[in-house]
Each structure stands twice: as C-alpha cells, then as structure tokens.
XYZ file of C-alpha atoms in Angstrom:
637
model
C 1.146 -2.796 -99.979
C -1.714 -0.329 -100.299
C -3.043 -1.378 -96.966
C 0.392 -0.813 -95.360
C 0.801 2.512 -96.986
C -2.745 3.517 -95.943
C -2.034 2.646 -92.243
C 1.304 4.604 -92.365
C -0.518 7.621 -93.852
C -3.166 7.431 -91.136
C -0.461 7.263 -88.443
C 1.359 10.347 -89.812
C -2.055 12.280 -89.905
C -2.742 11.358 -86.324
C 0.773 12.722 -85.268
C 0.113 15.784 -87.124
C -3.136 16.380 -85.143
C -1.401 15.585 -81.852
C 1.391 18.070 -82.628
C -1.168 20.756 -83.530
C -3.032 20.116 -80.227
C 0.178 20.306 -78.270
C 1.209 23.497 -79.998
C -2.125 25.116 -79.018
C -1.803 23.848 -75.365
C 1.774 25.300 -75.176
C 0.457 28.765 -76.328
C -2.265 28.608 -73.783
C 0.303 27.736 -71.036
C 2.437 30.654 -72.270
C -0.506 32.973 -71.984
C -1.267 31.764 -68.352
C 2.284 32.295 -67.261
C 2.413 35.847 -68.651
C -1.102 36.588 -67.159
C -0.052 35.393 -63.668
C 3.187 37.532 -63.871
C 1.200 40.542 -64.633
C -1.108 39.768 -61.683
C 1.932 39.468 -59.405
C 3.395 42.753 -60.551
C 0.207 44.495 -60.209
C -0.151 43.322 -56.530
C 3.413 44.464 -55.715
C 2.801 47.866 -57.391
C -0.442 48.237 -55.440
C 1.342 47.401 -52.078
C 3.983 49.917 -52.816
C 1.636 52.609 -53.849
C -0.297 52.221 -50.759
C 2.607 53.983 -49.054
C 4.408 55.738 -51.739
C 2.681 57.214 -54.873
C 4.127 55.880 -58.207
C 3.008 55.849 -61.798
C 1.247 52.682 -62.648
C 3.203 50.981 -65.366
C 1.441 50.702 -68.639
C 0.627 47.393 -70.244
C 2.324 46.460 -73.507
C 0.882 44.185 -76.122
C 2.869 41.095 -77.391
C 4.092 41.424 -81.003
C 2.347 38.295 -82.211
C -0.178 37.124 -84.834
C -3.432 38.881 -83.997
C -5.239 36.349 -86.177
C -4.355 33.602 -83.669
C -7.265 33.107 -81.379
C -4.943 31.846 -78.596
C -2.741 34.964 -78.521
C -4.681 37.661 -76.689
C -2.817 40.925 -75.726
C -0.170 40.386 -72.899
C 1.989 42.920 -70.974
C 5.249 42.279 -72.732
C 7.321 40.115 -74.901
C 8.107 36.455 -73.871
C 11.822 35.856 -73.528
C 13.752 32.755 -74.223
C 13.224 31.603 -70.610
C 9.525 31.722 -70.870
C 9.299 34.795 -68.655
C 7.746 38.146 -69.615
C 10.172 40.865 -70.799
C 9.175 44.356 -69.708
C 10.550 47.718 -70.761
C 9.877 51.410 -70.741
C 10.336 54.226 -68.191
C 7.351 53.088 -66.079
C 8.760 49.756 -65.606
C 12.165 51.039 -64.665
C 10.481 53.332 -62.000
C 8.680 50.208 -60.655
C 11.745 48.181 -60.617
C 13.541 50.990 -58.643
C 10.811 50.982 -56.096
C 10.980 47.309 -55.741
C 14.711 47.472 -55.194
C 14.324 50.195 -52.614
C 11.660 48.241 -50.846
C 13.722 45.086 -50.756
C 16.751 46.937 -49.410
C 14.676 48.577 -46.676
C 13.267 45.202 -45.654
C 16.760 43.666 -45.307
C 17.885 46.634 -43.102
C 14.787 46.332 -40.886
C 15.408 44.882 -37.319
C 14.454 41.365 -36.939
C 13.881 39.175 -33.811
C 13.977 35.416 -33.845
C 14.295 32.648 -31.305
C 17.081 30.062 -31.023
C 16.611 26.556 -29.822
C 16.683 27.471 -26.047
C 14.124 30.254 -26.807
C 11.920 27.779 -28.726
C 12.044 25.429 -25.641
C 10.558 28.299 -23.491
C 7.933 29.146 -26.052
C 4.277 28.773 -24.928
C 3.853 26.794 -28.271
C 5.999 24.059 -26.646
C 4.252 21.368 -24.721
C 4.189 22.095 -20.921
C 6.068 18.882 -19.989
C 8.905 19.760 -22.394
C 8.976 23.506 -21.782
C 12.144 24.957 -20.105
C 11.486 28.633 -18.823
C 13.890 31.401 -19.223
C 15.222 33.623 -16.475
C 14.214 37.216 -16.215
C 17.811 37.971 -16.662
C 17.707 36.490 -20.067
C 15.092 39.192 -21.033
C 17.284 41.784 -19.431
C 20.212 40.653 -21.694
C 18.003 41.300 -24.688
C 16.985 44.757 -23.471
C 20.730 45.636 -22.959
C 21.591 44.297 -26.300
C 18.835 46.240 -28.156
C 20.434 49.391 -26.683
C 24.231 48.974 -26.739
C 24.691 45.841 -28.903
C 28.141 44.106 -28.752
C 29.068 46.499 -25.840
C 26.506 44.823 -23.437
C 28.309 42.784 -20.723
C 26.032 39.829 -21.358
C 24.655 38.559 -24.643
C 21.165 37.163 -25.290
C 22.690 34.987 -28.105
C 22.057 31.632 -26.056
C 18.321 31.958 -26.626
C 17.507 34.571 -29.326
C 18.888 36.676 -32.163
C 18.111 40.388 -32.608
C 19.313 41.536 -36.081
C 20.033 45.091 -37.075
C 19.596 46.165 -33.313
C 21.196 49.525 -34.221
C 18.251 50.468 -36.463
C 15.730 50.330 -33.601
C 14.348 53.775 -32.760
C 13.529 52.720 -29.254
C 12.926 49.724 -26.847
C 9.861 49.923 -24.663
C 9.040 47.544 -21.805
C 5.824 47.326 -19.993
C 6.027 45.354 -16.594
C 2.687 44.094 -15.189
C 3.088 42.905 -11.622
C 0.716 40.247 -10.218
C -0.177 38.797 -13.644
C 1.123 35.447 -14.647
C 1.241 32.822 -17.381
C -1.843 31.439 -15.629
C -3.794 34.565 -16.313
C -2.717 34.658 -19.989
C -3.700 30.971 -20.522
C -6.955 31.324 -18.747
C -8.046 34.503 -20.236
C -6.280 34.402 -23.583
C -9.463 35.400 -25.505
C -9.671 38.495 -23.465
C -6.059 39.463 -24.314
C -7.261 39.963 -27.878
C -4.555 42.464 -28.971
C -1.621 40.810 -27.003
C -2.514 37.371 -28.479
C -2.774 38.346 -32.078
C -0.165 41.064 -32.309
C 2.737 39.624 -30.361
C 4.429 36.789 -32.209
C 6.776 35.539 -29.411
C 5.239 34.305 -26.178
C 7.702 32.853 -23.604
C 7.483 31.314 -20.153
C 9.914 32.991 -17.617
C 10.723 31.956 -14.118
C 8.972 34.299 -11.719
C 11.395 35.967 -9.128
C 8.798 35.069 -6.528
C 9.739 31.354 -7.177
C 13.253 31.846 -5.767
C 12.606 34.654 -3.344
C 13.741 37.217 -5.755
C 12.563 40.724 -6.608
C 11.278 41.632 -10.069
C 12.553 45.195 -9.913
C 15.989 44.045 -8.818
C 16.041 41.342 -11.588
C 15.240 43.915 -14.311
C 17.382 46.797 -12.811
C 20.672 44.957 -11.715
C 23.315 43.522 -14.075
C 25.813 41.087 -12.426
C 29.405 42.226 -12.880
C 31.704 40.495 -15.287
C 35.225 39.350 -14.519
C 36.609 42.462 -16.266
C 34.399 44.809 -14.182
C 35.301 42.890 -10.992
C 39.059 43.312 -11.604
C 38.382 47.075 -12.296
C 36.516 47.596 -9.030
C 39.160 45.576 -7.017
C 42.027 47.590 -8.662
C 40.271 50.825 -7.765
C 38.940 50.076 -4.285
C 40.993 47.207 -3.079
C 37.998 44.811 -2.534
C 34.436 44.418 -3.818
C 33.020 45.050 -0.358
C 35.052 48.379 -0.272
C 33.718 49.298 -3.746
C 30.145 48.757 -2.605
C 30.712 51.248 0.243
C 32.550 53.875 -1.754
C 31.160 53.560 -5.369
C 27.683 54.504 -6.467
C 27.885 51.993 -9.328
C 28.271 48.682 -7.428
C 25.592 46.972 -5.467
C 25.682 43.920 -3.276
C 22.891 41.520 -4.387
C 22.594 37.762 -3.946
C 20.272 35.626 -5.950
C 19.704 31.865 -5.309
C 17.073 29.276 -5.882
C 17.742 27.610 -2.565
C 17.483 28.749 1.216
C 20.944 29.866 1.762
C 22.134 31.591 5.089
C 25.313 33.526 5.666
C 27.848 31.354 7.527
C 28.765 33.644 10.351
C 30.932 30.882 12.002
C 33.139 30.555 8.984
C 36.510 32.157 9.747
C 38.123 31.474 6.419
C 39.036 34.492 4.370
C 37.250 34.229 1.035
C 40.269 36.073 -0.650
C 42.376 33.117 0.228
C 42.629 29.729 -1.536
C 43.539 26.193 -0.577
C 47.220 25.481 -1.285
C 46.319 23.210 -4.208
C 43.938 25.638 -5.964
C 45.032 28.283 -8.457
C 41.634 30.020 -8.576
C 38.362 29.805 -6.313
C 36.380 26.654 -6.908
C 33.293 28.717 -6.816
C 34.132 29.859 -10.271
C 33.426 26.326 -11.560
C 29.889 26.297 -10.175
C 26.944 26.151 -12.479
C 24.973 29.339 -12.698
C 21.283 29.458 -12.142
C 20.432 29.375 -15.828
C 22.823 26.610 -16.463
C 21.088 24.577 -13.936
C 17.883 25.061 -15.752
C 19.443 24.550 -19.154
C 21.042 21.278 -17.995
C 17.759 20.039 -16.631
C 18.729 19.941 -12.975
C 15.847 19.536 -10.541
C 15.192 22.863 -8.830
C 12.829 23.873 -6.071
C 10.846 26.350 -8.206
C 7.075 26.703 -8.095
C 5.649 26.314 -11.588
C 8.664 24.665 -13.171
C 7.201 21.348 -14.179
C 6.346 20.568 -10.590
C 4.529 17.425 -11.617
C 7.891 15.902 -12.470
C 9.266 16.429 -9.034
C 6.953 14.315 -6.966
C 9.109 12.764 -4.119
C 12.033 15.094 -4.689
C 13.711 16.530 -1.590
C 16.377 19.063 -0.843
C 19.831 17.781 0.339
C 19.527 20.251 3.189
C 16.747 22.410 4.698
C 19.124 25.337 4.904
C 22.465 25.795 3.184
C 25.684 27.846 4.028
C 27.338 30.211 1.712
C 29.818 28.333 -0.600
C 33.510 29.439 -0.325
C 36.756 28.360 -1.853
C 37.202 26.129 1.100
C 33.912 24.328 0.700
C 34.238 20.430 0.466
C 33.875 18.701 -2.861
C 32.276 15.257 -3.240
C 32.433 13.121 -6.371
C 28.984 11.536 -7.125
C 27.829 8.766 -9.464
C 24.760 6.628 -9.721
C 23.797 3.497 -11.601
C 20.301 2.897 -12.769
C 18.305 -0.012 -14.115
C 15.101 -0.052 -16.146
C 11.938 -1.022 -14.245
C 8.412 -2.057 -15.228
C 7.484 1.660 -15.449
C 9.635 1.918 -18.500
C 11.830 4.523 -16.719
C 15.391 4.261 -15.105
C 15.499 3.875 -11.348
C 18.352 4.093 -8.935
C 20.180 0.890 -8.001
C 23.478 2.093 -6.695
C 25.051 5.327 -5.515
C 28.789 6.071 -4.741
C 30.112 9.177 -3.216
C 33.893 9.982 -2.594
C 35.418 12.771 -0.703
C 38.395 14.970 -1.837
C 40.932 12.409 -0.595
C 39.141 9.846 -2.822
C 37.847 7.883 0.148
C 34.458 6.271 -0.113
C 32.045 8.860 1.757
C 28.866 6.797 1.018
C 28.030 3.858 -1.087
C 25.007 1.453 -1.255
C 22.905 -0.537 -3.366
C 19.276 0.506 -3.678
C 16.208 -1.523 -4.336
C 13.724 0.161 -6.696
C 9.961 0.201 -5.750
C 9.145 -1.231 -9.203
C 10.288 -4.561 -10.699
C 13.471 -4.347 -12.561
C 13.021 -5.600 -16.297
C 16.372 -4.824 -17.516
C 19.544 -4.655 -15.313
C 21.542 -2.826 -18.112
C 24.581 -4.712 -16.720
C 26.801 -3.720 -19.603
C 26.558 -0.089 -18.360
C 25.457 -0.273 -14.807
C 27.469 -3.171 -13.552
C 24.300 -4.428 -11.634
C 23.254 -8.044 -11.777
C 20.407 -10.050 -10.182
C 22.887 -11.634 -7.791
C 24.003 -8.256 -6.572
C 20.335 -7.125 -5.822
C 19.199 -10.375 -4.346
C 19.312 -9.371 -0.669
C 19.229 -5.570 -0.997
C 16.587 -3.879 1.181
C 17.759 -0.190 1.027
C 15.183 2.068 -0.595
C 15.428 5.494 -2.269
C 13.882 7.107 0.847
C 16.548 5.598 3.076
C 19.225 7.048 0.852
C 17.779 10.429 0.837
C 17.566 10.590 4.721
C 21.103 9.544 5.063
C 22.452 11.954 2.489
C 20.486 14.838 4.149
C 22.275 14.012 7.408
C 25.786 13.355 6.176
C 26.331 16.090 3.425
C 27.759 19.404 4.813
C 25.539 22.485 4.310
C 28.039 23.995 1.801
C 29.065 20.862 0.064
C 29.898 21.015 -3.668
C 28.779 18.025 -5.625
C 30.944 16.987 -8.594
C 29.956 14.655 -11.362
C 29.620 14.004 -15.173
C 26.300 15.085 -16.488
C 25.198 15.165 -12.792
C 21.598 16.159 -13.524
C 20.885 12.515 -14.384
C 22.270 11.278 -11.049
C 20.344 13.902 -8.990
C 17.115 12.955 -10.891
C 17.892 9.310 -10.001
C 18.362 10.313 -6.319
C 15.409 12.687 -6.545
C 17.363 15.313 -4.733
C 18.018 18.954 -5.301
C 21.296 20.760 -4.463
C 22.520 24.301 -5.194
C 26.278 23.897 -5.588
C 27.209 21.822 -8.604
C 30.413 21.300 -10.693
C 29.738 19.394 -13.780
C 32.717 17.928 -15.605
C 30.848 17.627 -18.960
C 30.721 21.468 -18.938
C 34.005 22.587 -17.377
C 35.823 20.277 -19.779
C 35.248 20.626 -23.480
C 37.498 19.384 -26.279
C 35.079 19.964 -29.202
C 34.951 23.658 -29.046
C 31.187 23.455 -29.112
C 29.106 23.745 -25.820
C 26.322 21.602 -27.350
C 28.718 18.562 -27.815
C 29.856 16.962 -24.665
C 32.695 14.456 -24.174
C 32.371 11.097 -22.402
C 33.913 10.740 -19.063
C 35.879 7.750 -20.329
C 37.546 10.114 -22.901
C 38.129 12.932 -20.373
C 39.888 10.533 -18.043
C 42.123 9.076 -20.762
C 43.038 12.418 -22.164
C 43.581 14.492 -18.951
C 44.182 11.837 -16.225
C 45.897 9.165 -18.318
C 43.600 6.684 -16.819
C 41.516 3.901 -18.324
C 37.977 3.608 -17.002
C 34.700 1.867 -17.894
C 36.519 -0.827 -19.839
C 35.208 -3.823 -17.824
C 32.755 -6.014 -19.576
C 31.004 -6.465 -16.357
C 29.856 -2.872 -16.400
C 30.727 0.574 -14.989
C 31.963 1.101 -11.464
C 30.149 4.024 -9.850
C 33.016 4.453 -7.341
C 35.581 4.632 -10.292
C 33.422 7.206 -12.213
C 32.741 9.429 -9.100
C 36.534 9.447 -8.328
C 37.476 10.236 -11.995
C 35.026 13.196 -11.962
C 36.484 14.608 -8.811
C 40.048 14.067 -9.947
C 39.111 16.068 -13.138
C 37.777 19.009 -11.143
C 40.814 18.927 -8.813
C 43.194 18.970 -11.877
C 41.499 21.915 -13.355
C 41.811 23.771 -9.967
C 45.533 23.231 -10.080
C 45.780 24.541 -13.688
C 43.528 27.342 -14.765
C 39.926 28.024 -15.420
C 40.408 27.757 -19.156
C 42.362 24.393 -18.895
C 40.638 21.679 -20.829
C 38.078 23.943 -22.178
C 38.407 24.572 -25.934
C 35.631 27.199 -25.900
C 37.106 29.342 -23.124
C 40.671 28.772 -24.205
C 40.089 29.465 -27.850
C 37.486 32.331 -27.860
C 38.292 34.652 -25.026
C 35.615 37.270 -26.017
C 32.918 34.540 -25.161
C 33.660 35.254 -21.360
C 30.809 37.667 -21.504
C 28.403 34.732 -22.186
C 29.221 32.933 -18.941
C 28.187 34.862 -15.696
C 30.000 32.562 -13.444
C 33.231 34.013 -14.611
C 32.313 37.264 -12.766
C 30.670 37.563 -9.342
C 26.930 37.142 -9.317
C 26.792 38.620 -5.731
C 27.597 42.092 -7.086
C 25.859 44.051 -9.823
C 25.644 47.408 -11.554
C 22.641 49.449 -12.735
C 21.265 48.467 -16.109
C 20.001 52.017 -16.833
C 23.419 53.421 -16.126
C 24.964 50.770 -18.485
C 22.665 52.053 -21.240
C 23.331 55.752 -20.685
C 27.154 55.318 -20.794
C 26.705 54.715 -24.574
C 25.107 58.045 -25.429
C 21.662 56.616 -24.984
C 18.783 57.993 -22.811
C 16.325 56.139 -20.582
C 13.029 56.824 -18.711
C 11.161 54.882 -15.890
C 7.506 55.488 -15.271
C 5.866 53.775 -12.320
C 3.852 54.143 -9.188
C 5.522 56.257 -6.602
C 6.815 53.308 -4.344
C 7.972 51.271 -7.361
C 9.658 54.353 -9.031
C 11.651 55.073 -5.878
C 12.920 51.481 -5.763
C 14.064 51.687 -9.426
C 15.687 55.010 -8.568
C 17.551 53.516 -5.691
C 19.110 50.912 -7.976
C 20.492 53.783 -10.031
C 22.029 56.177 -7.578
C 21.473 54.482 -4.135
C 19.157 57.247 -3.051
C 21.655 60.079 -3.646
C 20.052 63.439 -4.378
C 23.317 65.100 -5.490
C 24.623 62.806 -8.233
C 21.756 62.140 -10.596
C 22.123 61.148 -14.070
C 20.592 63.685 -16.385
C 20.021 61.031 -19.161
C 17.712 59.003 -16.881
C 14.149 60.426 -16.336
C 11.961 59.197 -13.660
C 8.190 59.806 -13.569
C 5.963 58.691 -10.616
C 2.168 58.560 -10.861
C -0.704 57.783 -8.576
C -2.491 55.034 -10.591
C -1.758 52.315 -13.157
C -3.895 54.455 -15.722
C -1.788 57.444 -15.135
C 1.388 55.544 -15.553
C 0.278 54.191 -18.858
C -0.862 57.630 -20.054
C 2.386 59.293 -19.049
C 4.388 56.456 -20.498
C 2.728 56.710 -24.000
C 3.386 60.450 -24.049
C 6.965 60.136 -23.367
C 8.048 57.180 -25.568
C 9.596 59.208 -28.404
C 11.881 61.147 -26.093
C 14.244 58.375 -24.896
C 15.815 55.364 -26.474
C 14.810 53.009 -23.583
C 11.544 53.326 -21.779
C 10.263 51.156 -18.966
C 6.779 51.228 -17.382
C 5.836 49.318 -14.344
C 2.359 48.842 -13.056
C 0.819 46.735 -10.351
C -2.552 44.935 -10.573
C -4.256 44.729 -7.140
C -5.037 41.055 -6.267
C -8.699 42.139 -5.588
C -9.063 43.046 -9.236
C -8.165 39.543 -10.230
C -11.185 37.879 -8.443
C -13.380 35.877 -10.657
C -15.844 38.648 -10.880
C -13.495 41.325 -11.838
C -10.822 39.385 -13.694
C -12.236 39.581 -17.168
C -12.684 43.438 -17.223
C -9.226 43.922 -15.536
C -7.662 41.686 -18.221
C -9.278 43.714 -20.989
C -8.214 46.868 -19.523
C -4.507 45.623 -19.408
C -4.780 44.334 -23.051
C -5.985 47.982 -24.019
C -2.994 49.497 -22.228
C -0.691 47.133 -24.099
C -2.248 48.163 -27.303
C -1.795 51.940 -26.408
C 1.919 51.322 -25.596
C 2.408 49.350 -28.851
C 0.761 51.969 -31.010
C 2.867 54.697 -29.429
C 6.058 52.708 -30.133
C 8.143 54.326 -32.822
C 8.694 52.003 -35.887
C 10.931 50.207 -36.109
C 10.875 49.592 -32.348
C 11.187 46.773 -29.907
C 8.178 46.296 -27.705
C 8.346 43.872 -24.594
C 5.579 42.983 -22.192
C 6.469 41.108 -19.061
C 3.928 39.512 -16.676
C 5.782 39.343 -13.289
C 4.064 36.098 -11.936
C 2.433 35.530 -8.611
C 3.773 34.878 -5.198
C 1.583 31.753 -4.560
C 2.391 30.060 -7.910
C 2.008 30.998 -11.656
C 5.232 31.609 -13.552
C 6.003 34.792 -15.264
C 5.701 35.201 -18.970
C 7.144 37.507 -21.742
C 5.805 38.807 -24.954
C 8.066 40.207 -27.704
C 7.439 41.977 -30.968
C 9.327 44.310 -33.316
C 6.900 47.004 -34.475
C 6.976 47.579 -38.134
C 8.458 44.108 -38.792
C 6.772 42.635 -42.009
C-alpha cells in the first residue's frame, strides 16, 4: 500500500510542477501580447504624427505583483479578452486621430479593375490578354468628371469609387510610343513602372484606321441624344449641318466603303421589321469581348494564322442588308484542337444558301458525334478543304451581309474568317438577367419559337441550328429591341452601357460633355494637335467658344509639359498631348528619349492635386505595336 501511495504522491507532485510551469508560460505569453500591442500602437501613432502633431500617449504600468519576475511593466491593464485596456486623455486623443484617419481613408477615391480590366492587364499572359478600346478609357475619364451623368459607364471593365472627391483628372497622351516600347525599355521607365499600379493594353486606333485625337475627343451619341437631335432638327444629317454639338464620325475595324448605288432610304424599314436590324449588330468592343477574330495588328496575331476576311471591301450595312444564319460543326483532331467538318448557311427565307462537309488537314481522333452529328461514314469521301470553303464564301456572300448565329465567334474561328456585321442570338436574347450567363440555343428555340431542336441522338444538325438562330433574330425584329432580353427589359437605365442602342456614326464633344456639369477643362498640345482638338469642340467656329475650355498651343513637347504642369490646378480636367518623332526612337536615341518621357510623366504626377486621377496613354504605332494605358490615383494609400 505504501508503494501505491508513494507513486500517487509522486504523480501529484509532478502535476503541480507542470501546472506551475504552464502558469509561468501563460504569463509570458500575456506579456508578449501586450508588448506587441504597444508596438503596433506606437507605429500607428508615429505614422499619424508624421503628418499631424499629436501628444504621444504615456505608458501605464500594470497593477500586478512587482515581486513576480515575469510581470515587467506594461502599457495598460489586461482585460478579460486578453487585450490591453488603455485609458487617459492621451489615449482618447490618439483614438480620435485613428478614427479620423480611418474615416478619411474610407472617403478617399479608389480605382480598381473588374474581370475585363484584369484581362487587359499587362500582368496577364499575352496569349490570354484581351485589350481594351481607347473609348473604354474615355468612359473612365468622363465618369471621373460627371459620374452617373456620363452617357457611357466604365463599369464593364473598372470601378472608380468616390469619384466626386477627386480634385482633378489629368491625362498625358504620348503619340508614337507603344506597348512595345514600354516592354522593351521598362527599366528606363523607372517612375512609370514603379508608381503606376494599373498597366493595360489598349487597341491602337492605327490598327483600325482610327485617329487617336478623335477617339479621345468624340463620344458616340446615345439613343436619348439621338432622339433629341432628330426631334429638334428632323434628321441626324441635318443636325450635323445646323448644330455645333453633333459630328459625323465612322469607326470600324474593317475596310468599309460607302454604298453609293444603294437607293434604299435608311430611315425606312422592311415591312416585317419594327426597328432597324442594325441596332442588333455587335459593337466593336463586344466583338473583342466575345472573342471574335478581328483584323487588328497586335491583337494576338499569332492566333490568326490562315484567317481571311469574308470580303476585301465591305458596303455600309443598312436596315435592308440581308441576314444569313450560320452554324458549323467541329471534330477533335490529332492537334488536340477542334477543326471544321461541316458548315451550313441559310438565307432569310430559310433556304440553304451554302452547305458542305469539310475534311480537316489533321487526322480526326474524336468525331464528337453526339454533338456534331459527324460520323466516319459521312467523312469517307469528303475532299473539300477549309481553303475551298473560304474561297466560295468570299465569292458568294454579299458585301453588306449580316451573319446571324449562336455564339458565332466559335463558328468564325472554325471557318478562320473575319466579318464586321454580326448578330449573336446568345447576346440579343437573355432570360437570366445576367449578361455573363448565356442560354443554350435549344432553350431559346423552345421558349421563343416553340420548336424542339438538338434532340436527335445522332447529333446536332447544323442546318437546323442555323435556321433556328435566324428565326430568333427575325422574331425579335418583329417584336421590339427589348423582346427576349431580361437585361434591357428589366433595367432600362442600363441602356447607357450598350453603345449599339444609339448611333455610333455620330458623336458629341467629350470636353463639352464635361463643362455642361459646371466643370472646367484645358487642352495643352503642339499647335497642329491643339487645332484638331479645338475643331472637335466648336467645328472651327471663332464666335461661339466655350469659356470653360482653355486651349494652350506650344512649340515643343518640353514646352507642352511645362505649361501643362503649371495649369493643372486651374481646371478639373486637363489633357496634354505630345508627339515623339520617330527619329528619336531609333536604337541610339531611344533610351535617352524614354528617360525624358519618364521624367515628364513624373513631373505631371507630382503636380497632380491629391487626391487626383492621373492617366498616361501611349498611342501605339502605325506599323504595329498596340497602345497602352497607365492609371493611378495620387494620394491613394
């Protein structure tokens, strides 16, 4: 019994020693937590005192047993939660400063990218990158000035919070510099690389025969503005002649000529249509967003090897332009990719316009019969190649044809063809209320046409699918532009997000849009560039000038930047436009030129009021090299 009692006593003694050790460890941990809390508070107080003088809070000793070696003096009493409890006037003053600092940061303007903006970021791999349009940057500039009153929102690609707290927005446009120069000489762009957080690829206007000044200056009119001009002047053409606010401007990625022989009156419509079919066409940025192949230099050109235009030259599209339903079927080949094996095109009377099976250049490893309807037996004697299909379609399709299909970008990639006039049923019909969620053609046909398609176990029929797409477009034209679209039908104020609802061939001045909202603007540039910007404001009129818009012309890039920096605090929107001569971009002179430009960017940024939005645009090159854009909110922590 003594042995047992002795062991039990020993165990109890061991437990006591462990408890004592744990107690000492817990006091050490308590001291560490309090000490770290003190360090954190000291750091915050130091940061605040760097800008605002405030009395340093005095430390306070813990009311603990001074005989305990592990209880050195702390800055306050430990509360039940284990956190340090502070008190005193000094602490209250510090707490007030912290609250004011937090409130100030919450009210500070903040810029961030959405998914589409991230896709255009230079951080994204080149093969996956989808550039923005220069008009996207223009929408951001407008929004920074007039917010929700802007005709178009930049919400599709970015978010600018607390825009109304910006003191000014400053834009520096550098013509003849491109993304190539930034990538090649990034180390020489020391300030630009380190200071500007957001770096984005933008389509250069040179790529689609555009003009950088026009792209920045001109805002396409919305449907509301279009109705206003028509009500006041009768027609848009008349408004262009009589009004100083409306300009005639055409932008397109394809070689389009005016159809002089077309005698149709564009104000008239086919008997079956309630509104112009041109309003259903995808806009330029939608073509990019939906991954349609486009003839743009620098836009992932390596992906477009073997692609051809459906025509060498196109005619202007009208409400009478013919529509063709298109659908293709593909099989998987030894390359691991899908290749064209069948194409079906129907005309507006649903007659087969062109249909053929196509033999891929690579061996078919999966016929995907369940979806394509293609079998080895069908392909046994096929000799038609993709090149043959391209040549036939280039001859047969009219120069103003409108192609209609479901997610048609996939079909055009399979055909390796590019076309300007597209109606996509996956976009013009939407039953989810979410633009990012598309409905299957089978569902659309069932809901709107009361037809059952794609039910055969032998696979899809491309003729059936192309006909269904065309019938959906025809049905919408008989109804209204909001028919079958939960987005447009349910949220009318989202009209501003869709340029196709207005008329992209007509535009108004961006600077005038800004000054209508009690804002002021300035433009500083070389003399010829300044004159062009001025024309897009008042059409060259010397009598009717807007006093809220200041124009400064200088003789050199250096003078432009100097004048620009000196006038930044006078207006809410400021634009400077410089042009780098190509001779200064030769290999010998390029590095020094780049460093000079970087210094100019630093000067502009340092003269920008905080908080202010600073944007730098490299306009791209005529012979390749996309544009790029750099964005930063000065004073943003």
